[in-house]
Structure formats: structure tokens, C-alpha cells
PDB file of C-alpha atoms in Angstrom:
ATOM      1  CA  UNK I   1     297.362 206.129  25.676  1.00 54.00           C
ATOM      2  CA  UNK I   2     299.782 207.807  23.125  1.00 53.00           C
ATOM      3  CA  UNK I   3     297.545 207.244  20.459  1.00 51.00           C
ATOM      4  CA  UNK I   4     294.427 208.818  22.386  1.00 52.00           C
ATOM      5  CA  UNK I   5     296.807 211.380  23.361  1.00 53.00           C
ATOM      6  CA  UNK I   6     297.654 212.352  20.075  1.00 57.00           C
ATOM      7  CA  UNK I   7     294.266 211.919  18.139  1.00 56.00           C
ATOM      8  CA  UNK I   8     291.503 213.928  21.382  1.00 67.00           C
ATOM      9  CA  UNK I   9     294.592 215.497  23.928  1.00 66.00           C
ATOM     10  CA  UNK I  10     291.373 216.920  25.673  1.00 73.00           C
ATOM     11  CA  UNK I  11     290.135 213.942  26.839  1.00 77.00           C
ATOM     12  CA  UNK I  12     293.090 212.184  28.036  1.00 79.00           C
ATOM     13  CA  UNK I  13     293.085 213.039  31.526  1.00 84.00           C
ATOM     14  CA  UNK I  14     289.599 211.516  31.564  1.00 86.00           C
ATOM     15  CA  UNK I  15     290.310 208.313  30.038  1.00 84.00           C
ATOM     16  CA  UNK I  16     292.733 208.026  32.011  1.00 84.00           C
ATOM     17  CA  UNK I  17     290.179 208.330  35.321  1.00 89.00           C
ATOM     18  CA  UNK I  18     288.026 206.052  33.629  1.00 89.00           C
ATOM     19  CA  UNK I  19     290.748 202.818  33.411  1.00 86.00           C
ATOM     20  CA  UNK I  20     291.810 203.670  36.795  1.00 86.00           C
ATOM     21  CA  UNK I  21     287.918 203.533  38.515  1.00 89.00           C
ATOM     22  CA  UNK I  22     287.984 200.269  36.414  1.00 88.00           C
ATOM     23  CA  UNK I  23     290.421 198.988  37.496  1.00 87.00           C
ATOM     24  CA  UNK I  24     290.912 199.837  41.210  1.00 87.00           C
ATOM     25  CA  UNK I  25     288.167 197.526  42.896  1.00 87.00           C
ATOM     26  CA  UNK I  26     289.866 194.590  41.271  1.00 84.00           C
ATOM     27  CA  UNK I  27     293.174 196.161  42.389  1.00 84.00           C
ATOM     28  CA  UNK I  28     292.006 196.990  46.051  1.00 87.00           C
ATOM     29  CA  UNK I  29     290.430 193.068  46.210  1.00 85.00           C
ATOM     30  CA  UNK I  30     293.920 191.745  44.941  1.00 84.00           C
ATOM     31  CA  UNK I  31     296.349 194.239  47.457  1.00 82.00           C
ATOM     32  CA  UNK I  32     300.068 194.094  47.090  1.00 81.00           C
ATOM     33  CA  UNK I  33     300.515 191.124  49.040  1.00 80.00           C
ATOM     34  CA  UNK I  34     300.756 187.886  48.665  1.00 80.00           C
ATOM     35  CA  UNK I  35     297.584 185.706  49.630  1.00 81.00           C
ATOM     36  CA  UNK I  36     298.542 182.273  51.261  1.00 84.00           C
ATOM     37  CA  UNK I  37     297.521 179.408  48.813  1.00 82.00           C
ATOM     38  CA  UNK I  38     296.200 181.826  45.608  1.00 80.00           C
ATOM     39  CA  UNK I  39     296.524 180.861  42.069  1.00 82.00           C
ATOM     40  CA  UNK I  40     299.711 181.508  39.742  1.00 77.00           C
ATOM     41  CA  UNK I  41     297.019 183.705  37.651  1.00 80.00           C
ATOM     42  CA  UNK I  42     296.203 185.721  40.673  1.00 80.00           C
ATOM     43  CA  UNK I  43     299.422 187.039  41.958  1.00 78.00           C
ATOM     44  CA  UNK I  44     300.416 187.678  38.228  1.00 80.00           C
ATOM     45  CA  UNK I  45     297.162 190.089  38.311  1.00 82.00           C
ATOM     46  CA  UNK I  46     298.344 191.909  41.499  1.00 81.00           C
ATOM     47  CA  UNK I  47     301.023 193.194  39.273  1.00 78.00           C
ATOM     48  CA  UNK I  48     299.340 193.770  36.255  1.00 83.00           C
ATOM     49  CA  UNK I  49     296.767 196.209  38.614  1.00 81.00           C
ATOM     50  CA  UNK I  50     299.763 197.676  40.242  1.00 80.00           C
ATOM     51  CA  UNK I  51     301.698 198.456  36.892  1.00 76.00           C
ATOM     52  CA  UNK I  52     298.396 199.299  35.123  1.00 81.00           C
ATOM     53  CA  UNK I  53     296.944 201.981  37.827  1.00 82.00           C
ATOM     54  CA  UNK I  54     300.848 203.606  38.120  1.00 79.00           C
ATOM     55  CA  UNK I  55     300.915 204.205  34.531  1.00 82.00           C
ATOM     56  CA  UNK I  56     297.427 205.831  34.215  1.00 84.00           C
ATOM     57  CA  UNK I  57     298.811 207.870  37.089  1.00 85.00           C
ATOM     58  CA  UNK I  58     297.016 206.788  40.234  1.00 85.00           C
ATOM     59  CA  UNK I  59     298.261 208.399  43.528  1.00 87.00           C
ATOM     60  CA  UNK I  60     297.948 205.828  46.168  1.00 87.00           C
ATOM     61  CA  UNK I  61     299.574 203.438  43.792  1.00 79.00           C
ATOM     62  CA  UNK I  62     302.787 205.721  43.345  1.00 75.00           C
ATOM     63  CA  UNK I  63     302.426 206.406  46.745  1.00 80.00           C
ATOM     64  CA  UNK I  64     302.775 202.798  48.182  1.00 81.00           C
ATOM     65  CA  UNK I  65     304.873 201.636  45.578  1.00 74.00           C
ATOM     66  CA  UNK I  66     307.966 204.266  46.449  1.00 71.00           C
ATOM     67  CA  UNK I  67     307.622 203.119  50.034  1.00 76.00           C
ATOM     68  CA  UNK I  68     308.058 199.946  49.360  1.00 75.00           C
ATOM     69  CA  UNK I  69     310.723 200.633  46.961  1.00 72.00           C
ATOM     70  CA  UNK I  70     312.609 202.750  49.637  1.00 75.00           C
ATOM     71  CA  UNK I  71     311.848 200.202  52.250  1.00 82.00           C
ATOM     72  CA  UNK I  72     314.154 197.770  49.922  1.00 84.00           C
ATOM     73  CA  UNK I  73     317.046 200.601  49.406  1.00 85.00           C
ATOM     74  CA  UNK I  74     316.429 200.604  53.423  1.00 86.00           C
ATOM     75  CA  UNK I  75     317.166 197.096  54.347  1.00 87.00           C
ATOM     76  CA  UNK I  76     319.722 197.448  51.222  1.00 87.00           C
ATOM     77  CA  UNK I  77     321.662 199.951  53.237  1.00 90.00           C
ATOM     78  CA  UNK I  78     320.950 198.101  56.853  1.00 89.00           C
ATOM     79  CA  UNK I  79     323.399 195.365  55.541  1.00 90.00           C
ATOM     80  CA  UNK I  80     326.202 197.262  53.794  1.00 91.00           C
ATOM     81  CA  UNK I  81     329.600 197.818  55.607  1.00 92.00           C
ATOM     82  CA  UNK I  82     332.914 198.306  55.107  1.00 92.00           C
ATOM     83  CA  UNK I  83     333.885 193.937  54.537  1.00 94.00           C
ATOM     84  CA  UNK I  84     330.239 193.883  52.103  1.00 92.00           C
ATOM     85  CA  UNK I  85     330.327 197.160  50.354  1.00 93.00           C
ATOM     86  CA  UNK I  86     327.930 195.874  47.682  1.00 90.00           C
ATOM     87  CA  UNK I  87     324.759 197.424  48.925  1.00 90.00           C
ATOM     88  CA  UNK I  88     326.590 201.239  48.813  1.00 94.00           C
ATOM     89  CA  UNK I  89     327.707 200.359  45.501  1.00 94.00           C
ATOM     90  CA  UNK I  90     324.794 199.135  44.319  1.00 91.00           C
ATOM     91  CA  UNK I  91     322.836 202.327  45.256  1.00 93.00           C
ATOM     92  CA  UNK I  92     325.468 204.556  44.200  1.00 95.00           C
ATOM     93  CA  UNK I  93     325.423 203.498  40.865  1.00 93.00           C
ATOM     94  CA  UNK I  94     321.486 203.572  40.743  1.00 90.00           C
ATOM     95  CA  UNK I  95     321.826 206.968  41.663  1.00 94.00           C
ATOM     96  CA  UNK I  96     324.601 208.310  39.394  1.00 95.00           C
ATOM     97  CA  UNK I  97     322.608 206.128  36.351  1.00 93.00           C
ATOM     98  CA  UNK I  98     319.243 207.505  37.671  1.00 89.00           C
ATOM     99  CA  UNK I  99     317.297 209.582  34.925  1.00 88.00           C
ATOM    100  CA  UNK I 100     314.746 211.734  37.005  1.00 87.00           C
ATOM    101  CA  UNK I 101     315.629 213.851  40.161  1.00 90.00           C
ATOM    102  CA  UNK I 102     312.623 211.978  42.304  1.00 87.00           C
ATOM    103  CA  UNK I 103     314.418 208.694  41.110  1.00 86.00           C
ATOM    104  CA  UNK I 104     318.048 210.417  42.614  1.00 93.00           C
ATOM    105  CA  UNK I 105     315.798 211.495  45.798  1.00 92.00           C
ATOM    106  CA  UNK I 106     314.642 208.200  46.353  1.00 89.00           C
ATOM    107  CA  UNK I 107     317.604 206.782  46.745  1.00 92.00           C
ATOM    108  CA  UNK I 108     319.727 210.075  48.772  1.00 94.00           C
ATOM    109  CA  UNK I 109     317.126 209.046  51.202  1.00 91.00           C
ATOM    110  CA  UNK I 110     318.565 205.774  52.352  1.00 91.00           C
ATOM    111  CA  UNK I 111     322.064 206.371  52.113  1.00 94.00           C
ATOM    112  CA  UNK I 112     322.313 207.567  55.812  1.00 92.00           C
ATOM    113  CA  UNK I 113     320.454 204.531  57.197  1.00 91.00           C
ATOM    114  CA  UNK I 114     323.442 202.307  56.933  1.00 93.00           C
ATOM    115  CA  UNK I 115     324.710 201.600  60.834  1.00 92.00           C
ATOM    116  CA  UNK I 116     328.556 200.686  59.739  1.00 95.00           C
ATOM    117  CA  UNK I 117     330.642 204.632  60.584  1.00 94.00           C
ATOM    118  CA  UNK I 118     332.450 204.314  58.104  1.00 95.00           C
ATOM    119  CA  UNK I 119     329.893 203.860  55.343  1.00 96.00           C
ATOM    120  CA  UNK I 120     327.998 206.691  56.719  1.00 95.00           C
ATOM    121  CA  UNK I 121     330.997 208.965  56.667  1.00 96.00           C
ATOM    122  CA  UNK I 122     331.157 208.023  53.281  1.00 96.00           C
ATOM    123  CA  UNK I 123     327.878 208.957  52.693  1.00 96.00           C
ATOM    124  CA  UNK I 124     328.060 212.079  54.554  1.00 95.00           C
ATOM    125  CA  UNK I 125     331.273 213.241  52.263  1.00 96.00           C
ATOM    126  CA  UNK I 126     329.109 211.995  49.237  1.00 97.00           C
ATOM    127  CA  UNK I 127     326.713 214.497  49.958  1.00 94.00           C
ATOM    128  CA  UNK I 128     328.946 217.454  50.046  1.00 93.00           C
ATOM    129  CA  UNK I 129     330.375 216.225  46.575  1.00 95.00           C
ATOM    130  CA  UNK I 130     329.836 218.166  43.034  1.00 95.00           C
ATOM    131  CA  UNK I 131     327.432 214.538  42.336  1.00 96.00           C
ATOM    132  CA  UNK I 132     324.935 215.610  44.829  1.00 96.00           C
ATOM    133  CA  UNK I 133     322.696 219.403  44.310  1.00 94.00           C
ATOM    134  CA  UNK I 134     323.067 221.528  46.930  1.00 90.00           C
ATOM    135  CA  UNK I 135     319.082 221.276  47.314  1.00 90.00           C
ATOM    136  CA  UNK I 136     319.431 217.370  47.224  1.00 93.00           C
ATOM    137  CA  UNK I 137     321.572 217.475  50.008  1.00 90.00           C
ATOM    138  CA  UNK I 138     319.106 217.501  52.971  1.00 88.00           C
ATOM    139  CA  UNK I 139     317.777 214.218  51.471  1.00 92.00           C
ATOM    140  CA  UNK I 140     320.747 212.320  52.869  1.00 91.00           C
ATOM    141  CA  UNK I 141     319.896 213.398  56.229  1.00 88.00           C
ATOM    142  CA  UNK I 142     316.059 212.296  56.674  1.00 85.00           C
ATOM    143  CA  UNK I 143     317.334 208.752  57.859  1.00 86.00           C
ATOM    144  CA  UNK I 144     320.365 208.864  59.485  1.00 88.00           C
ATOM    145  CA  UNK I 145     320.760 205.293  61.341  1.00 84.00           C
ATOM    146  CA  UNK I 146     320.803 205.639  65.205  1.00 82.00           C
ATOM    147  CA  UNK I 147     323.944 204.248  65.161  1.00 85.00           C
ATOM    148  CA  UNK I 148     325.352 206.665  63.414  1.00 87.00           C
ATOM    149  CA  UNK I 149     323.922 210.178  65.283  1.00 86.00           C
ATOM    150  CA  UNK I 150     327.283 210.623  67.108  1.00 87.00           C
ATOM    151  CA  UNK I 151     329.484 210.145  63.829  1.00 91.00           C
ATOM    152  CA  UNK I 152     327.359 212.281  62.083  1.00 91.00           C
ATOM    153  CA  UNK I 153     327.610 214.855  64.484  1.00 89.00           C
ATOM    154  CA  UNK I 154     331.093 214.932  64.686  1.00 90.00           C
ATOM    155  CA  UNK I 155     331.476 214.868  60.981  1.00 93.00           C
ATOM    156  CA  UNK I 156     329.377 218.247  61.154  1.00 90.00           C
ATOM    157  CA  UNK I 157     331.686 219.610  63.742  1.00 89.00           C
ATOM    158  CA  UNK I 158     334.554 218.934  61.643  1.00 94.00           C
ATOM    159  CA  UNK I 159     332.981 220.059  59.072  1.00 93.00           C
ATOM    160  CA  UNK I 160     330.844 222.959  60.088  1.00 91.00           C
ATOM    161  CA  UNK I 161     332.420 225.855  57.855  1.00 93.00           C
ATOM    162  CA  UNK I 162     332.395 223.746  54.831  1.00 92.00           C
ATOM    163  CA  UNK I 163     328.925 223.359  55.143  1.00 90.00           C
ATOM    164  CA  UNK I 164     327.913 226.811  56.236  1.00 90.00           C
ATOM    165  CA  UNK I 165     329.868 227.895  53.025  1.00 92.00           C
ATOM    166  CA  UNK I 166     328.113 225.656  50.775  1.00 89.00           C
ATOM    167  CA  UNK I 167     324.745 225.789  52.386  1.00 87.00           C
ATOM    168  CA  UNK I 168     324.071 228.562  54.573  1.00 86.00           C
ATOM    169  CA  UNK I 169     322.476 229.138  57.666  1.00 84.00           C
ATOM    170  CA  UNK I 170     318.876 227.713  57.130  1.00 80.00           C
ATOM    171  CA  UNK I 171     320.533 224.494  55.497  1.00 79.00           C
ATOM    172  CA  UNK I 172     323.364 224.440  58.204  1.00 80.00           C
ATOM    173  CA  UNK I 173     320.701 224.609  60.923  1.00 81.00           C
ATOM    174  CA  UNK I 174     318.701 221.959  59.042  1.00 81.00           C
ATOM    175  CA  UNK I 175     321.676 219.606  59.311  1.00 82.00           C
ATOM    176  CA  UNK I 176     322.242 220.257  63.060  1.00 81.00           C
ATOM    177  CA  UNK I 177     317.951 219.005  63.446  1.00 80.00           C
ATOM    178  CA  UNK I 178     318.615 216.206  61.169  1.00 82.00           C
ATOM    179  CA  UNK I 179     321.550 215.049  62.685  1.00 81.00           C
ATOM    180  CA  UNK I 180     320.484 215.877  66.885  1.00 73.00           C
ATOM    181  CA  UNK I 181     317.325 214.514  67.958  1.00 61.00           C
ATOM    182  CA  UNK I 182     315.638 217.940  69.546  1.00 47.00           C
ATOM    183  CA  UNK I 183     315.957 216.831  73.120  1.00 43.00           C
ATOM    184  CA  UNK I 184     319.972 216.378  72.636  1.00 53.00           C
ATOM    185  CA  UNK I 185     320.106 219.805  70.427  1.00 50.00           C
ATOM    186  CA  UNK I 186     319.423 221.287  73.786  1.00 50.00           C
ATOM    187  CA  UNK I 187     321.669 219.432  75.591  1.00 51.00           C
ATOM    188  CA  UNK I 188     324.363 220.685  73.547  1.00 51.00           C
ATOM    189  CA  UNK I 189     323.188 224.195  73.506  1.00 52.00           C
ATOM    190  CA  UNK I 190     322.847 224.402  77.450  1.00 48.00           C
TER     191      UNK I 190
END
């Protein structure tokens, strides 16, 4: 592609349609998983389609392919705690080594989903921290483990003009939706 890029830039977007209608029925017959009793050749293909299609820049394939990467950082997070702190490192580091901003999203994301309090007030202090943008911030709150609702709120209590200093109102009253399933934000309220 660099070399088509370079020699007809006009066309590129086009070629680039053209491999991926090429290569999609092939792609959609093989699926992402796993087909009891297929060949060696065949599951190798499954991953040549995937890689192929996400490099030309096909949509569904980037689209499936972060869930399922984020479903890994999920069940990553799931399993960390305070005695197995491996997970939390693990994603921490991918985070602080992480080269794009979707890449650092990806993983803010998970981080809340661990069930262990202590890991999640971790994670909660993380995201005030000079490492995380104040506009990544709400990231860390999309998947806050059900375990972990009433920490998290009282971490926000504690914590409530910190966080309207840093944030503001809109971002402060994000945090109280994120953290409070509606029904109990009005039980609160009332």
C-alpha cells in the first residue's frame, strides 16, 4: 500500500475498497472463531482475513476486534486483587507504554471492572492523576464492577471538591451517573 500510496495517492482509498470486497466473503465464511475439527491451514487464514481487512481499514473488523480485545482487558481486570496484582500491572503498563490515545482509551475502560475495593480505589485515584487527561477521565467510569458502586461512591463523596475543581460541573455530574445507577441517584436525592 505505501508504494501505491506514493506512486497514484488518488486512488488509494479505492484500492483499498477493492482488497477489502475481495477479501471479505472469504473472511465472513471463515468468522473469528474457531470451527470444531478445521484444518491447521484454515484457522491460520481466519487471521490472515482478520489482519488483512484491519489494515486496509475495514470497519466491522476494527469494530469486533476492539471488543474482543477489551473483553480480554475485562476478564484481565475480573481476576486482579490486592494478593494477584499482576493483571493491574499489566494494564497499567500497557497504558503508560501505549502510543495512540484510542489505544490509552481502550484500556481506561476496564480499569473500573475489577471487583477487589481496593484495586478499584486504586483505579479511581489513578484517574485523578497528572497520567490520565482530564477528558480521558470519564473512560474509567463506563465499567465500574457492581461490586464496587458503593466504594466508588464513597470515594466521590470524599472526594467531591477535588473533582469538581478538576472537572467541573458537567464532568462532576457525569461521575455521580457513572458511578449511581439512575434509580439509586434518586434515592439519594430524595
Amino acid at each position: 500500500m505505501e508504494i501505491a500510496s506514493d506512486a497514484i495517492p488518488a486512488v488509494v482509498n479505492e484500492l483499498k475498497q477493492f482488497f477489502i470486497d475481495l477479501l471479505l466473503f472469504s473472511a465472513e465464511k471463515s468468522g473469528w472463531e474457531s470451527i470444531s475439527g478445521e484444518s491447521h491451514l484454515n484457522a491460520l487464514l481466519r487471521g490472515e482475513f482478520s489482519l488483512a481487512l484491519a489494515t486496509f481499514g475495514h470497519n466491522k473488523t476494527h469494530k469486533e476486534a476492539i471488543q474482543r480485545f477489551q473483553a480480554a482487558f475485562i476478564v484481565v481486570m475480573l481476576n486482579a486483587s490486592t494478593t494477584d496484582r499482576n493483571g493491574i500491572e499489566s494494564l497499567l503498563k500497557l497504558y503508560r507504554e501505549a502510543d495512540t490515545v484510542q489505544e490509552k482509551e481502550l484500556v481506561l475502560r476496564c480499569l473500573a471492572s475489577c471487583p477487589d475495593p481496593n484495586i478499584l480505589l486504586e483505579v479511581l485515584n489513578f484517574m485523578l492523576s497528572d497520567e490520565v487527561r482530564d477528558q480521558d477521565s470519564i473512560y474509567v467510569l463506563f465499567m465500574i464492577s457492581s461490586e464496587g458502586r458503593e466504594v466508588a461512591w464513597r470515594w466521590l463523596k470524599e472526594n467531591w471538591d477535588l473533582i469538581f475543581a478538576k472537572y467541573g460541573a458537567m464532568l462532576t455530574y457525569y461521575c455521580i451517573t457513572k458511578i449511581l445507577p439512575l434509580y439509586s441517584l434518586f434515592l439519594y436525592i430524595m
